[in-house]
Coordinates of C-alpha atoms and ligand atoms in Angstrom, one line a residue:
M1 CA 4.0 -12.1 -11.3
N2 CA 7.2 -13.5 -12.0
D3 CA 8.4 -9.8 -12.6
C4 CA 6.9 -7.8 -10.4
I5 CA 8.7 -6.0 -7.4
F6 CA 5.7 -6.0 -4.8
C7 CA 5.9 -9.6 -5.2
K8 CA 9.4 -9.8 -4.6
I9 CA 8.9 -8.3 -1.9
I10 CA 6.2 -10.4 -1.0
A11 CA 8.1 -13.0 -1.0
G12 CA 11.2 -12.3 0.2
E13 CA 13.2 -11.6 -2.8
I14 CA 14.2 -8.1 -2.5
P15 CA 14.4 -6.8 1.0
S16 CA 12.3 -4.2 2.2
S17 CA 11.8 -2.3 5.6
Q18 CA 8.6 -4.3 6.5
V19 CA 6.2 -3.1 9.4
Y20 CA 3.4 -5.6 8.9
R21 CA 1.9 -8.8 7.5
D22 CA -0.4 -11.3 7.3
E23 CA -2.3 -13.9 5.7
R24 CA -3.1 -11.4 3.1
V25 CA -1.5 -8.1 3.4
T26 CA 2.1 -7.7 4.0
A27 CA 2.8 -3.8 4.7
F28 CA 6.9 -2.0 4.2
R29 CA 8.1 1.2 4.2
D30 CA 7.9 3.4 0.2
I31 CA 11.6 3.5 -0.9
Q32 CA 11.1 7.2 -1.8
P33 CA 8.8 8.7 1.0
A34 CA 6.6 11.6 0.2
A35 CA 6.3 12.1 3.4
P36 CA 7.7 11.6 7.3
T37 CA 5.6 8.7 7.1
H38 CA 4.8 6.7 3.6
L39 CA 3.7 3.1 4.1
L40 CA 2.5 1.1 1.1
I41 CA 0.4 -1.7 2.0
V42 CA 0.2 -3.8 -0.3
P43 CA -2.7 -7.2 -1.2
N44 CA -0.4 -10.8 -1.1
K45 CA -2.6 -11.5 -4.2
H46 CA -0.7 -10.3 -7.4
L47 CA -4.0 -7.0 -8.0
D48 CA -2.8 -4.6 -11.1
S49 CA -4.9 -2.8 -10.3
V50 CA -8.2 -1.6 -9.0
N51 CA -9.2 -1.6 -12.4
Q52 CA -8.6 -5.9 -12.1
M53 CA -9.9 -6.0 -9.0
T54 CA -14.0 -8.3 -8.8
A55 CA -16.2 -8.6 -6.1
E56 CA -14.5 -11.0 -4.9
D57 CA -11.9 -8.7 -3.9
A58 CA -13.7 -6.5 -2.0
P59 CA -13.1 -8.0 1.6
L60 CA -9.1 -8.6 0.9
L61 CA -9.2 -4.4 0.0
G62 CA -11.8 -3.4 2.6
H63 CA -8.3 -5.5 5.0
L64 CA -6.3 -3.6 3.0
F65 CA -8.1 -0.3 5.4
F66 CA -8.2 -1.7 8.6
V67 CA -4.5 -2.2 8.2
A68 CA -4.3 1.0 7.3
K69 CA -5.9 2.7 9.9
Q70 CA -4.3 0.1 12.9
L71 CA -0.8 1.3 10.7
A72 CA -2.1 4.9 11.0
A73 CA -2.0 4.5 15.1
Q74 CA 0.8 2.1 15.4
E75 CA 2.9 5.6 13.5
G76 CA 1.5 8.3 15.8
L77 CA -1.4 9.8 13.1
A78 CA -4.7 8.7 14.5
E79 CA -5.0 11.6 15.7
S80 CA -2.8 14.2 13.5
G81 CA -4.5 12.9 10.3
Y82 CA -3.3 10.9 7.1
R83 CA -3.5 10.3 3.5
L84 CA -4.8 6.9 2.3
I85 CA -4.4 7.3 -1.7
V86 CA -4.6 4.5 -4.1
N87 CA -3.1 5.5 -8.2
T88 CA -4.7 3.5 -11.0
G89 CA -2.9 3.6 -14.4
A90 CA -0.5 6.1 -15.3
G91 CA -2.1 8.9 -16.0
A92 CA -2.8 9.1 -12.0
G93 CA 1.1 9.0 -11.6
Q94 CA 1.0 5.0 -11.2
T95 CA 4.1 3.1 -11.6
V96 CA 3.9 -0.5 -9.9
F97 CA 1.4 -2.1 -11.1
H98 CA 0.8 -4.0 -8.8
L99 CA -2.6 -2.1 -6.3
H100 CA -1.4 -1.0 -2.9
L101 CA -2.6 1.2 -0.3
H102 CA -0.1 4.5 0.4
L103 CA -0.9 5.8 4.3
L104 CA 0.9 9.6 4.0
G105 CA 1.5 11.3 7.5
G106 CA 3.6 13.2 9.9
K107 CA 2.9 16.9 7.8
P108 CA 0.9 18.8 7.2
M109 CA -0.8 18.0 4.2
S110 CA -2.6 21.1 1.9
H111 CA -6.9 19.8 0.6
L112 CA -5.5 17.6 -2.6
V113 CA -2.3 16.5 -4.6
G114 CA -1.8 17.7 -7.9
Ligands
DGP1 P1 2.6 4.3 -7.2 O1 3.5 5.5 -7.8 O2 1.3 4.8 -6.5 O3 3.1 3.3 -8.5 O4 3.3 4.0 -5.9 C1 4.6 3.1 -6.6 C2 5.7 3.8 -5.0 O5 6.5 2.3 -4.8 C3 6.4 4.0 -4.6 O6 6.0 5.3 -4.2 C4 7.4 4.3 -4.6 C5 7.8 3.1 -4.3 N1 9.0 1.9 -4.4 C6 9.0 1.1 -6.3 N2 10.1 0.2 -5.9 C7 10.2 0.1 -3.7 C8 10.5 -0.4 -3.5 O7 11.4 -1.6 -4.7 N3 11.0 -1.6 -2.9 C9 9.8 -0.1 -1.9 N4 10.3 -0.1 -0.6 N5 9.1 1.5 -2.1 C10 10.0 1.1 -3.7

């Protein structure tokens, strides 16, 4: 996607604080952190949102969660806890239309976000 900011980050055209990379997934620190640890775990393949996924993408999104679990441990959050969020659609707060998983941790969090 030509105008997708996360595609540009994945391609290395825009700098990011990258923490993980493999052939299917890239993870980097959120530029506007909402918690002491705030990572974005992003499929290298462009999908606008969960709404665009097909059955073929299910293993990819499972891999996203597996990488999140590994990064949470790496960030020291496995025991203290962390939150994984996927905003889907503008009404849910999605602002970048390249599917991504937020990993938040390092501070106490209440039951649900508004
Ligand atoms: P969402 O609202 O769920 O679509 O989350 C998008 C997140 O992306 C938001 O927390 C801010 C972050 N973000 C936007 N632009 C950039 C960028 O250029 N670099 C980085 N690292 N994060 C960005």
